[in-house]
PDB file of C-alpha atoms (C1' of nucleotides) in Angstrom:
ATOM      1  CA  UNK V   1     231.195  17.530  20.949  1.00  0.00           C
ATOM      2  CA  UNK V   2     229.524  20.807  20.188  1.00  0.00           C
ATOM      3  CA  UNK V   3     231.456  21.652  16.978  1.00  0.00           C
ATOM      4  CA  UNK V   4     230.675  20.394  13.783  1.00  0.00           C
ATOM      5  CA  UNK V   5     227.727  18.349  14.888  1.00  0.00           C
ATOM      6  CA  UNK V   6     225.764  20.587  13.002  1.00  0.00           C
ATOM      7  CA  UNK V   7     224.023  22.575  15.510  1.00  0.00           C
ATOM      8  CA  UNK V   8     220.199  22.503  14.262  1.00  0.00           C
ATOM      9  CA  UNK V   9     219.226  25.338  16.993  1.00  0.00           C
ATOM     10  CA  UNK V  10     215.326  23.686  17.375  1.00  0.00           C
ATOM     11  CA  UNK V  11     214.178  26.385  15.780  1.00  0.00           C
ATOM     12  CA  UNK V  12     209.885  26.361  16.542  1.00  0.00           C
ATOM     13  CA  UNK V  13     209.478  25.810  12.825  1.00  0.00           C
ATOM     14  CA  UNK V  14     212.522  23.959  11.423  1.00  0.00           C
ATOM     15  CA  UNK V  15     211.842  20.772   9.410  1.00  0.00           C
ATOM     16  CA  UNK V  16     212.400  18.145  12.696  1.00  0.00           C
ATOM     17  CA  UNK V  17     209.856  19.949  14.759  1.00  0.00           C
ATOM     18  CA  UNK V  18     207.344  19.722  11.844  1.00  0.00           C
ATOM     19  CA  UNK V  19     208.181  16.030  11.639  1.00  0.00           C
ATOM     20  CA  UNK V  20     207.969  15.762  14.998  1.00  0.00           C
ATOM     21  CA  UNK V  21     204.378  17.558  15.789  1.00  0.00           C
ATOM     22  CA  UNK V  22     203.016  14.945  12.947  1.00  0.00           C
ATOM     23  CA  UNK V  23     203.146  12.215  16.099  1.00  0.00           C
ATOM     24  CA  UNK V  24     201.963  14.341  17.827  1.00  0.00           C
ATOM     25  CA  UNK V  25     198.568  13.656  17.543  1.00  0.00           C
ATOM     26  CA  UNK V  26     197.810  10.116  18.826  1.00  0.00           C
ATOM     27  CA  UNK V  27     196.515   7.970  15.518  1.00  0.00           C
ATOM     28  CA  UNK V  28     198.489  10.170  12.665  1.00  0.00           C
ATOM     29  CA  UNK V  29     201.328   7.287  12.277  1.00  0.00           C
ATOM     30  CA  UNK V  30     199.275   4.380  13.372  1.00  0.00           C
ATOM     31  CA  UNK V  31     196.743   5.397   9.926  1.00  0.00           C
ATOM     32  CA  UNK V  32     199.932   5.992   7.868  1.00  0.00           C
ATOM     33  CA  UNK V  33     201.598   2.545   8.435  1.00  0.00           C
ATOM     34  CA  UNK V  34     198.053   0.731   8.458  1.00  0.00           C
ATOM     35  CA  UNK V  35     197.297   2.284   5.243  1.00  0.00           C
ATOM     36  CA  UNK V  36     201.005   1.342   4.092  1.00  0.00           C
ATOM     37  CA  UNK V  37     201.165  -1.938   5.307  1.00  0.00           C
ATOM     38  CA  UNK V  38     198.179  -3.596   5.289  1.00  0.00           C
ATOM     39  CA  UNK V  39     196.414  -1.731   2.606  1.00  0.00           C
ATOM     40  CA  UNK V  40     199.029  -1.066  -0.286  1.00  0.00           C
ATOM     41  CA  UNK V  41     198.435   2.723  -0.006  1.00  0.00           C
ATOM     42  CA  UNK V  42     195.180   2.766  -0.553  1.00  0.00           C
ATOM     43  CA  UNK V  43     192.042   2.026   1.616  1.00  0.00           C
ATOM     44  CA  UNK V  44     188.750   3.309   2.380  1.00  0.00           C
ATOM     45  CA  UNK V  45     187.049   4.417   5.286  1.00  0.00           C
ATOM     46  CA  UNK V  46     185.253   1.848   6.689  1.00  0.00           C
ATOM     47  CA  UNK V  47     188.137  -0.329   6.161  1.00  0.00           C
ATOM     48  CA  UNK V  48     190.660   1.565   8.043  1.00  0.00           C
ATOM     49  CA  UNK V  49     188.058   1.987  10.939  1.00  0.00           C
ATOM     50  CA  UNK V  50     188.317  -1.927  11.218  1.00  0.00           C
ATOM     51  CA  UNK V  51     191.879  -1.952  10.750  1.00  0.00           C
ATOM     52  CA  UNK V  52     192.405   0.445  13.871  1.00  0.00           C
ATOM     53  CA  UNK V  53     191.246  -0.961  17.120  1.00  0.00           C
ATOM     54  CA  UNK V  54     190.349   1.483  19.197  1.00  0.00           C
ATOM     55  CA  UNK V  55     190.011   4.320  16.952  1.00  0.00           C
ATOM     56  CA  UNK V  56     186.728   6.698  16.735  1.00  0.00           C
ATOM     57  CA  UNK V  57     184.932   7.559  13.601  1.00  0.00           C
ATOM     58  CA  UNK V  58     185.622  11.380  14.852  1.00  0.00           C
ATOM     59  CA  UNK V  59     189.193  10.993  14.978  1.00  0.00           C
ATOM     60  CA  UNK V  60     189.543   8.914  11.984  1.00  0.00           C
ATOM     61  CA  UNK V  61     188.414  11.764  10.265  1.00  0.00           C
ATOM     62  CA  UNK V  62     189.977  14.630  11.791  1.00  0.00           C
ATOM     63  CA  UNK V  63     193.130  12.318  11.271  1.00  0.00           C
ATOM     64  CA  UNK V  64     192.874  11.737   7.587  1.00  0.00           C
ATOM     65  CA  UNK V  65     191.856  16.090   7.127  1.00  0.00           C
ATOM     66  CA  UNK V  66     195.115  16.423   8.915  1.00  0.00           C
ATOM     67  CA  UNK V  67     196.991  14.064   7.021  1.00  0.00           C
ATOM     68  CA  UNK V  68     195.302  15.452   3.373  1.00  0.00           C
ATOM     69  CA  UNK V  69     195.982  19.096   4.567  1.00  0.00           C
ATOM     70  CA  UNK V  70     199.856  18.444   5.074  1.00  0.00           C
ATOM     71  CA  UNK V  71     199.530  16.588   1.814  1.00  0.00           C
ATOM     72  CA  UNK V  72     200.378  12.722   3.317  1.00  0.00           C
ATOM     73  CA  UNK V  73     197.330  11.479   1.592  1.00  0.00           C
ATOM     74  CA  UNK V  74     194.851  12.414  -1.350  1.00  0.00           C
ATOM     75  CA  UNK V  75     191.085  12.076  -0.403  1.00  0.00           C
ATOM     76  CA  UNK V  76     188.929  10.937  -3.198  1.00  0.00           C
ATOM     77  CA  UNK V  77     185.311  10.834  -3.323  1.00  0.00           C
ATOM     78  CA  UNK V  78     183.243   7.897  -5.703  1.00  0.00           C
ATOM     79  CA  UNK V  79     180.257   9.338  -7.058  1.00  0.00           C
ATOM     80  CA  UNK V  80     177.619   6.528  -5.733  1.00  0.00           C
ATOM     81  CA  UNK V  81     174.884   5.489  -3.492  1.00  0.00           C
ATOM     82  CA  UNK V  82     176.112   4.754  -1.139  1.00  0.00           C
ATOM     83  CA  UNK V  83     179.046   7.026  -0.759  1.00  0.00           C
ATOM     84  CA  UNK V  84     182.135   5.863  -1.271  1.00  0.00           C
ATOM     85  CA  UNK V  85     185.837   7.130  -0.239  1.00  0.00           C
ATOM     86  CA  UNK V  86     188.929   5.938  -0.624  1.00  0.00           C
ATOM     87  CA  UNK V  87     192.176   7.780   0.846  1.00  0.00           C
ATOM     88  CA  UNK V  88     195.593   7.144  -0.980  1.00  0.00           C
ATOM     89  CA  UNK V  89     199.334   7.875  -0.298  1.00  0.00           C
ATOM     90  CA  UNK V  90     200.672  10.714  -2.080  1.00  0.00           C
ATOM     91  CA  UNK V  91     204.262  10.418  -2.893  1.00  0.00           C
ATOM     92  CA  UNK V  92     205.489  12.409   0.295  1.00  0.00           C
ATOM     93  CA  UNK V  93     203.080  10.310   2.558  1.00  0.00           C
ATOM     94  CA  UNK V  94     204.919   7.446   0.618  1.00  0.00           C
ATOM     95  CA  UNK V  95     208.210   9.066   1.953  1.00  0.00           C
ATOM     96  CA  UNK V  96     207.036   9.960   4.913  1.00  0.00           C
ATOM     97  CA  UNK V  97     206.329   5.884   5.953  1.00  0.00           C
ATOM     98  CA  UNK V  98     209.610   5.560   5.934  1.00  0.00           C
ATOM     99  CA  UNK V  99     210.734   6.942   8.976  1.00  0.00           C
ATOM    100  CA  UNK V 100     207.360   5.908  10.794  1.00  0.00           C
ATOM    101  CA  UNK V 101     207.929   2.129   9.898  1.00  0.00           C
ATOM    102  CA  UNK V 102     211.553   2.729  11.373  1.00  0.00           C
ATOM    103  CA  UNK V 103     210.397   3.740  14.451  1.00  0.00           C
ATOM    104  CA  UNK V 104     207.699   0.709  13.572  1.00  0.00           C
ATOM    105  CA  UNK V 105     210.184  -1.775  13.193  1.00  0.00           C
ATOM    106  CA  UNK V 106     212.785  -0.254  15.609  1.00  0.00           C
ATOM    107  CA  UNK V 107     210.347  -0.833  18.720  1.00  0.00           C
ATOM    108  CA  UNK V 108     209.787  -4.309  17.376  1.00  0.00           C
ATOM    109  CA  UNK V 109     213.557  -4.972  17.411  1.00  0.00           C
ATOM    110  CA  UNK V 110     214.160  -3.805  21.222  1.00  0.00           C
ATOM    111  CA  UNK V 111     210.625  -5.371  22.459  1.00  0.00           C
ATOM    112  CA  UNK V 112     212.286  -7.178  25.679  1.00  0.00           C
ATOM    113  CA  UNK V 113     214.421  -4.683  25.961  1.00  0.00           C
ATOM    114  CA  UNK V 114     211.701  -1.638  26.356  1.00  0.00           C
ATOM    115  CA  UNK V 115     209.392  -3.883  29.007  1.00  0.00           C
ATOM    116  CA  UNK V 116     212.550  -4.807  30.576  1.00  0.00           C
ATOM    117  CA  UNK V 117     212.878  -1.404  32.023  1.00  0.00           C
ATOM    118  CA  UNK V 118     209.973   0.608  30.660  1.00  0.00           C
ATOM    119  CA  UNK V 119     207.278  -1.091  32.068  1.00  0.00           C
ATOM    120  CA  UNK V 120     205.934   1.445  33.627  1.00  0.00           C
ATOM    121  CA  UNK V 121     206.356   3.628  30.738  1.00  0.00           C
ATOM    122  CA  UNK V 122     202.626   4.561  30.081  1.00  0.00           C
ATOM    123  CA  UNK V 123     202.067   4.490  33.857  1.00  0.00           C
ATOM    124  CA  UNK V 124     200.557   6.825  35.626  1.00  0.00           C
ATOM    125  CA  UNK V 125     202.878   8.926  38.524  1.00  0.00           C
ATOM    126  CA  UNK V 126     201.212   8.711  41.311  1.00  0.00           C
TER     127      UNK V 126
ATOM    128  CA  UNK A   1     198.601  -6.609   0.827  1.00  0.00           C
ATOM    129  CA  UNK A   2     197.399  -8.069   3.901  1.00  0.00           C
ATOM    130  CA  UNK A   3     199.238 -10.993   3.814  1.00  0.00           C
ATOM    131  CA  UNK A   4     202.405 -11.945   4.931  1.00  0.00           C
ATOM    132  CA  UNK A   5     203.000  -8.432   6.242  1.00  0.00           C
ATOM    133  CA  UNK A   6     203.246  -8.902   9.891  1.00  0.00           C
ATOM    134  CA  UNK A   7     199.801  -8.357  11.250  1.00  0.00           C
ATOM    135  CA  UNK A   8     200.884  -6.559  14.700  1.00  0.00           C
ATOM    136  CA  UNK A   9     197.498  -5.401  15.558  1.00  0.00           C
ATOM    137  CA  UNK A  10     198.366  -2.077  17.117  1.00  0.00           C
ATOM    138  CA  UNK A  11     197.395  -3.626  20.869  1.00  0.00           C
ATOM    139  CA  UNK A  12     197.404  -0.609  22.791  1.00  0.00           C
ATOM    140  CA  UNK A  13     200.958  -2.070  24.956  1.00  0.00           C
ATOM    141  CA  UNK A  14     202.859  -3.316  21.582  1.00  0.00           C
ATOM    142  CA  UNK A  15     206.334  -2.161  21.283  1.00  0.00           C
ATOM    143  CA  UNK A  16     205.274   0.223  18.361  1.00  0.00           C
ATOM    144  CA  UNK A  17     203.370   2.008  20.580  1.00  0.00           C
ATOM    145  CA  UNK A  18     205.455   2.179  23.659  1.00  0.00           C
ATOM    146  CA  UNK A  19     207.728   3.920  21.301  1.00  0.00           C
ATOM    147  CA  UNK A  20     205.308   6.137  19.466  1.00  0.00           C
ATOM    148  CA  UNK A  21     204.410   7.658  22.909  1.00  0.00           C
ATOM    149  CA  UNK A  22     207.938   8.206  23.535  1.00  0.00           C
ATOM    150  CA  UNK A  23     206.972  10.935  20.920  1.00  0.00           C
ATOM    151  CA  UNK A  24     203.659  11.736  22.823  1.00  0.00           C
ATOM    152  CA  UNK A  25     205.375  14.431  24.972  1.00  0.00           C
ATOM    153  CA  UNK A  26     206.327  17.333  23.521  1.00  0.00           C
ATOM    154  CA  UNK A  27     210.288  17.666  24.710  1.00  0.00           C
ATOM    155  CA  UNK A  28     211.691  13.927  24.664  1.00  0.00           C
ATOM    156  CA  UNK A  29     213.023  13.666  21.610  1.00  0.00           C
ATOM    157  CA  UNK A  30     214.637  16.932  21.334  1.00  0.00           C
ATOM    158  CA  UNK A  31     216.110  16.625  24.634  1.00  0.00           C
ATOM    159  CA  UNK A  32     217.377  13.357  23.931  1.00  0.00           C
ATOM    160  CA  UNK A  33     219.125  14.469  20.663  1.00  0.00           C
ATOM    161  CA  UNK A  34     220.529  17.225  22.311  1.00  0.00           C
ATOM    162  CA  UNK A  35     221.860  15.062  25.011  1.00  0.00           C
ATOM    163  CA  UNK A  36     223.658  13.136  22.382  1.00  0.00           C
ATOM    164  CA  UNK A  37     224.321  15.313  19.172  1.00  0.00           C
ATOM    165  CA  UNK A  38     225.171  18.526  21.293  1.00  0.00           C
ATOM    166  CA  UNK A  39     227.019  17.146  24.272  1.00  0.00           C
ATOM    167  CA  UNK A  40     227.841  13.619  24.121  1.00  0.00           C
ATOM    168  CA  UNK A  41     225.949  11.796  25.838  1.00  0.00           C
ATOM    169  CA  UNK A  42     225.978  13.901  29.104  1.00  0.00           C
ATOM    170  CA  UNK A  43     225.169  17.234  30.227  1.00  0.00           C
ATOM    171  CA  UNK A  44     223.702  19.393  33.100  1.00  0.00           C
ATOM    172  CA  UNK A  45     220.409  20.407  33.552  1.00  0.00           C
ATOM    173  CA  UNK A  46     221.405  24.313  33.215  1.00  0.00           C
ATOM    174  CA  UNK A  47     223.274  23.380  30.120  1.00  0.00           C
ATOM    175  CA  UNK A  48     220.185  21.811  28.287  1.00  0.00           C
ATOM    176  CA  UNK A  49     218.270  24.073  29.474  1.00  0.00           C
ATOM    177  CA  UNK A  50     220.444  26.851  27.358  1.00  0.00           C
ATOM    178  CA  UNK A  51     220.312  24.366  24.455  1.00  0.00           C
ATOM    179  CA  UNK A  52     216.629  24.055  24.089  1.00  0.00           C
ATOM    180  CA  UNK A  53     215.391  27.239  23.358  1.00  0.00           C
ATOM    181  CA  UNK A  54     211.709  27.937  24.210  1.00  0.00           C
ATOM    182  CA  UNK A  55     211.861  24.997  27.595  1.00  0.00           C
ATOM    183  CA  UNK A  56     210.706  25.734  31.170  1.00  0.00           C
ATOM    184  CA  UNK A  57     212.704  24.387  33.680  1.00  0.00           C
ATOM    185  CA  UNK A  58     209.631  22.565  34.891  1.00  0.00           C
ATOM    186  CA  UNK A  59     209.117  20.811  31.519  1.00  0.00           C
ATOM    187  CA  UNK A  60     212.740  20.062  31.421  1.00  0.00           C
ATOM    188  CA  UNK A  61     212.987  18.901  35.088  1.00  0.00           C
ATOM    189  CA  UNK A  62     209.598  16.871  34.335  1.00  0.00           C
ATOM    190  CA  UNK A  63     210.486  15.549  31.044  1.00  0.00           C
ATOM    191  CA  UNK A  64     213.982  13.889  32.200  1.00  0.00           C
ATOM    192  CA  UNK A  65     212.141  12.369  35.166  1.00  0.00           C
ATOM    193  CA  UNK A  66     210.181  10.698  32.573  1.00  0.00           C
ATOM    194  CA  UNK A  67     212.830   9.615  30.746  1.00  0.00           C
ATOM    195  CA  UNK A  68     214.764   8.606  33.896  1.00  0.00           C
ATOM    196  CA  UNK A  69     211.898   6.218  34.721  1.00  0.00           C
ATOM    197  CA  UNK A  70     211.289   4.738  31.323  1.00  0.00           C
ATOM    198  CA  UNK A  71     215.504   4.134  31.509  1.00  0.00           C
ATOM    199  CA  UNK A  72     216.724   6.293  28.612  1.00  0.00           C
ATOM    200  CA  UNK A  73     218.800   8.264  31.219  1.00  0.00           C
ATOM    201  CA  UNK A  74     220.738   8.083  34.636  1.00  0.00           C
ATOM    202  CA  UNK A  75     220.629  10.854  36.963  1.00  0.00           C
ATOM    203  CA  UNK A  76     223.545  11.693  39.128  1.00  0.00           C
ATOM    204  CA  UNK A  77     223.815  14.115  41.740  1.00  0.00           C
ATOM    205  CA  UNK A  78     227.120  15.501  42.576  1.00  0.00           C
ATOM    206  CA  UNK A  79     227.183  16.671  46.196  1.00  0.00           C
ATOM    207  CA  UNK A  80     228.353  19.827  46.068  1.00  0.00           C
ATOM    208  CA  UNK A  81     227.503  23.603  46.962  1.00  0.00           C
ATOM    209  CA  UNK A  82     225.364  24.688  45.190  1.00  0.00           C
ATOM    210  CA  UNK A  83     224.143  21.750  43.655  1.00  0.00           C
ATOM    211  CA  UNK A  84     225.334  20.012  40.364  1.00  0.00           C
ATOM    212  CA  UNK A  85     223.506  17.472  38.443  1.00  0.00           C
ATOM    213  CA  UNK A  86     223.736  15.337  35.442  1.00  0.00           C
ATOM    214  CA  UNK A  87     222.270  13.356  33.170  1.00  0.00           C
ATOM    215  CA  UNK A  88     223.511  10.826  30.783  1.00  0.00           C
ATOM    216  CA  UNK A  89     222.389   8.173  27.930  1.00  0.00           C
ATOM    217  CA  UNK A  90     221.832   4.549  29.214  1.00  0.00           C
ATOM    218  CA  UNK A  91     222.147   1.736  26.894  1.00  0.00           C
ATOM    219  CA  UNK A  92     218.923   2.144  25.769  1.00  0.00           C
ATOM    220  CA  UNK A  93     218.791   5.486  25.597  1.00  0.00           C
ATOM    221  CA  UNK A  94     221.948   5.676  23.170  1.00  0.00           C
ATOM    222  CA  UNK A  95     219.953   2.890  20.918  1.00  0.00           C
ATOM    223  CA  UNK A  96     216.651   5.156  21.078  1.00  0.00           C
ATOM    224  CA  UNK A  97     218.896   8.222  19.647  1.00  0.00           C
ATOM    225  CA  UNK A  98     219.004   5.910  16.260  1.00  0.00           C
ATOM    226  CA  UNK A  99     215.201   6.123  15.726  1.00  0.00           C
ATOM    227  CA  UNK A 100     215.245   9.873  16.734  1.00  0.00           C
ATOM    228  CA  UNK A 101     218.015  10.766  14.683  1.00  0.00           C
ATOM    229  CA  UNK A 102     216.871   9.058  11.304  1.00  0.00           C
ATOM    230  CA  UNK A 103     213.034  11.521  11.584  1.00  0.00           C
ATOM    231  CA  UNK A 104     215.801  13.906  12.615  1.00  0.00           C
ATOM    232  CA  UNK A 105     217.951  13.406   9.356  1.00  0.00           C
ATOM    233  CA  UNK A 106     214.484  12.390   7.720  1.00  0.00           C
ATOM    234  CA  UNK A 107     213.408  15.983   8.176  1.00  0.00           C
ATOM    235  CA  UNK A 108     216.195  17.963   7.134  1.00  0.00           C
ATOM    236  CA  UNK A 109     215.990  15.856   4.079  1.00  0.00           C
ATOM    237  CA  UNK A 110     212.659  16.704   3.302  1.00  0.00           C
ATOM    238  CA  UNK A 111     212.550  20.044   4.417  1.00  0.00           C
ATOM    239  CA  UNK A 112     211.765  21.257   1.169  1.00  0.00           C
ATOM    240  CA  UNK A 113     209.395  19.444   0.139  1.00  0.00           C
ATOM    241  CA  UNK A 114     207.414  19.405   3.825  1.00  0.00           C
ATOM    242  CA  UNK A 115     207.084  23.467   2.992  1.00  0.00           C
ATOM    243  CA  UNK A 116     205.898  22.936  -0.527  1.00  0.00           C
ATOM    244  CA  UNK A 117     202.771  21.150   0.929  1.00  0.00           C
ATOM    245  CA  UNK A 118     202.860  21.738   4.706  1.00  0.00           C
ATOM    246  CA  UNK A 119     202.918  25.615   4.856  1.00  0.00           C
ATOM    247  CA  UNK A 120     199.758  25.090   7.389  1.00  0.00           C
ATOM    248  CA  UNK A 121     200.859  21.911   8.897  1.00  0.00           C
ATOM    249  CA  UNK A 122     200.413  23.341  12.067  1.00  0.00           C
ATOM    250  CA  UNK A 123     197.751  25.796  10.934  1.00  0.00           C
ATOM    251  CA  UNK A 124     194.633  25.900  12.606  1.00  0.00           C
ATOM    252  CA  UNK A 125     191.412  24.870  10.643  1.00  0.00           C
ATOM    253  CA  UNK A 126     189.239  27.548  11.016  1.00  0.00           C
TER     254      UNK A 126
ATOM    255  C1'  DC G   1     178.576   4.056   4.292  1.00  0.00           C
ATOM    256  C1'  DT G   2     180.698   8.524   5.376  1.00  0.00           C
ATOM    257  C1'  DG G   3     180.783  12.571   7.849  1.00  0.00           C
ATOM    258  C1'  DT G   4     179.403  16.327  11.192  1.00  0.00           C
ATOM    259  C1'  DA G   5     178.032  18.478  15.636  1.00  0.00           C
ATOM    260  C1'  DT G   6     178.104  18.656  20.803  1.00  0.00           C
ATOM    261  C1'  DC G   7     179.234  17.935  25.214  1.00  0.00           C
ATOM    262  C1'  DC G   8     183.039  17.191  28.332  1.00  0.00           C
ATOM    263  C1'  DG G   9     186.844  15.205  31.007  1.00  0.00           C
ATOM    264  C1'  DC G  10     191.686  14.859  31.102  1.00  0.00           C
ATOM    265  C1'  DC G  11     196.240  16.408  30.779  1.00  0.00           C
ATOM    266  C1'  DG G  12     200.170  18.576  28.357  1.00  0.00           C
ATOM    267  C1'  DC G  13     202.583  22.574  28.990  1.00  0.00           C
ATOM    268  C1'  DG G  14     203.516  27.446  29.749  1.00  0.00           C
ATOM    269  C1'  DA G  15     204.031  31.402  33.272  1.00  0.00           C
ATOM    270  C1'  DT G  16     205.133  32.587  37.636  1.00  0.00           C
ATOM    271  C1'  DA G  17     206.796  32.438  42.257  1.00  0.00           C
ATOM    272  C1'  DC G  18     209.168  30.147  45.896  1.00  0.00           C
ATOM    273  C1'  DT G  19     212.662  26.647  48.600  1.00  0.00           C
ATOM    274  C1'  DG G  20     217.510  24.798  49.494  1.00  0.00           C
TER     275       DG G  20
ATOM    276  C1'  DC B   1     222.111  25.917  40.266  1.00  0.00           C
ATOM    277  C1'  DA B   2     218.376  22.503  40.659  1.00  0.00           C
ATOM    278  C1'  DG B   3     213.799  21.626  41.798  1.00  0.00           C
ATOM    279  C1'  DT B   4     208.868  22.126  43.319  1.00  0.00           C
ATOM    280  C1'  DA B   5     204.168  24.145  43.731  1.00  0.00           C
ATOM    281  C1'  DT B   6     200.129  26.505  41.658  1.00  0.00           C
ATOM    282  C1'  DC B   7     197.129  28.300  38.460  1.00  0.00           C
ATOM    283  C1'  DG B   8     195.067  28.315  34.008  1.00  0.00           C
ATOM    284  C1'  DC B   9     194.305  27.642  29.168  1.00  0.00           C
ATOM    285  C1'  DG B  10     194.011  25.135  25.008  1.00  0.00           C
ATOM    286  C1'  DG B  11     193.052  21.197  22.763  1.00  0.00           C
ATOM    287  C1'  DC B  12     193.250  16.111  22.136  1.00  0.00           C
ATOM    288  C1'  DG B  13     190.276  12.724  22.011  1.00  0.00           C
ATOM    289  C1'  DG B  14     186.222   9.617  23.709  1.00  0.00           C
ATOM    290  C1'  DA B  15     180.940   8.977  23.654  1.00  0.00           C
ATOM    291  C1'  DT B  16     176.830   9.877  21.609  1.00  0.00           C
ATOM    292  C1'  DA B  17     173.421  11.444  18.378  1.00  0.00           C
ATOM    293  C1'  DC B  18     172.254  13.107  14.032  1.00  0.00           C
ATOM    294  C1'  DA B  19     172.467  13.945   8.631  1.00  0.00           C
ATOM    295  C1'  DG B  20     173.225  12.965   3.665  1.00  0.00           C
TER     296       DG B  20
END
DNA sequence: CTGTATCCGCCGCGATACTG
DNA sequence: CAGTATCGCGGCGGATACAG
């Protein structure tokens, strides 16, 4: 089945390895489909903090400079006291929930099926 | 937008997640959709090996295991001299191509636009 | 409220060398 | 050909404290 199946070669920087590496860090598509989902697109700091168990100020942050630097989401700052910041999707973060709430929806879908086999999928080898 | 839109509440073992980390590790998906895309399903370690340019044998060798024990492959070992072995999609792992293939598809799609904005996607911030 | 600066452990992953 | 064993670096990411 080599032949037409367009062959792709995984080149370091072809456009599914730069899809890829954005899930690569851990929060990237957790803040995408939170902001999505349960904010319409647009949500401010604080906000998402709640929205994210778990999550660290720090890597909230660093998270939403990534995202803004790839151009996912638009940072905007309201003049006031105190501050005030809201992040929004751009139209390619927009685009870009698609695939995540796939994958989202996907792992919903095959649930029993994943801790039917996987679960020792996080697990440590030991 | 809160409302009606399924809560799911990120817990750190929710299906979403087990499936995000799926992504976690650098060669999973690649490997997977080479499995399928490139050789149907099945193929020998030397063979992927060859199809994934840039891999170490040790992060191919450790990156099936993984897969093995999460149950997206089978492992078979042909006795033989010198040794042959092969790998091939379970059930779930043939279902698991579908989310890999759409960011796959997603990608190419988007290519364009993903180098418009994300010239330093991976850049370092400096 | 939002964001930055440090310190630091953990581990992904690459390079290399070796066994059957 | 398939797999394992080491060593080492880079960096993710958590905790904490501080600043505007």
């Amino acid at each position: 089945m080599h032949p037409g199946t367009d062959e792709a070669e995984w080149r370091e920087d072809c456009a599914p390895r730069r899809v890829l590496s954005l899930f690569a860090t851990k929060w990237t598509s957790m803040v995408l489909h939170t902001l999505h989902a349960r904010h319409g697109g647009q949500a401010r700091t604080g906000v998402l903090l709640r929205s994210l168990p778990g999550i660290s100020k720090k890597m909230l942050t660093q998270t939403l400079r990534e995202m803004e630097e790839v151009g996912l989401i638009e940072r905007r700052v309201l003049a006031a006291m105190p501050p005030a910041v809201d992040y929004r999707l751009t139209p390619l973060g927009c685009r870009f929930v698609e695939p995540v709430t796939m994958l989202y929806d996907w792992g919903r879908a095959n649930a029993d099926a994943l801790d039917a086999l996987g679960s020792r999928a996080g697990a440590r080898r030991e």
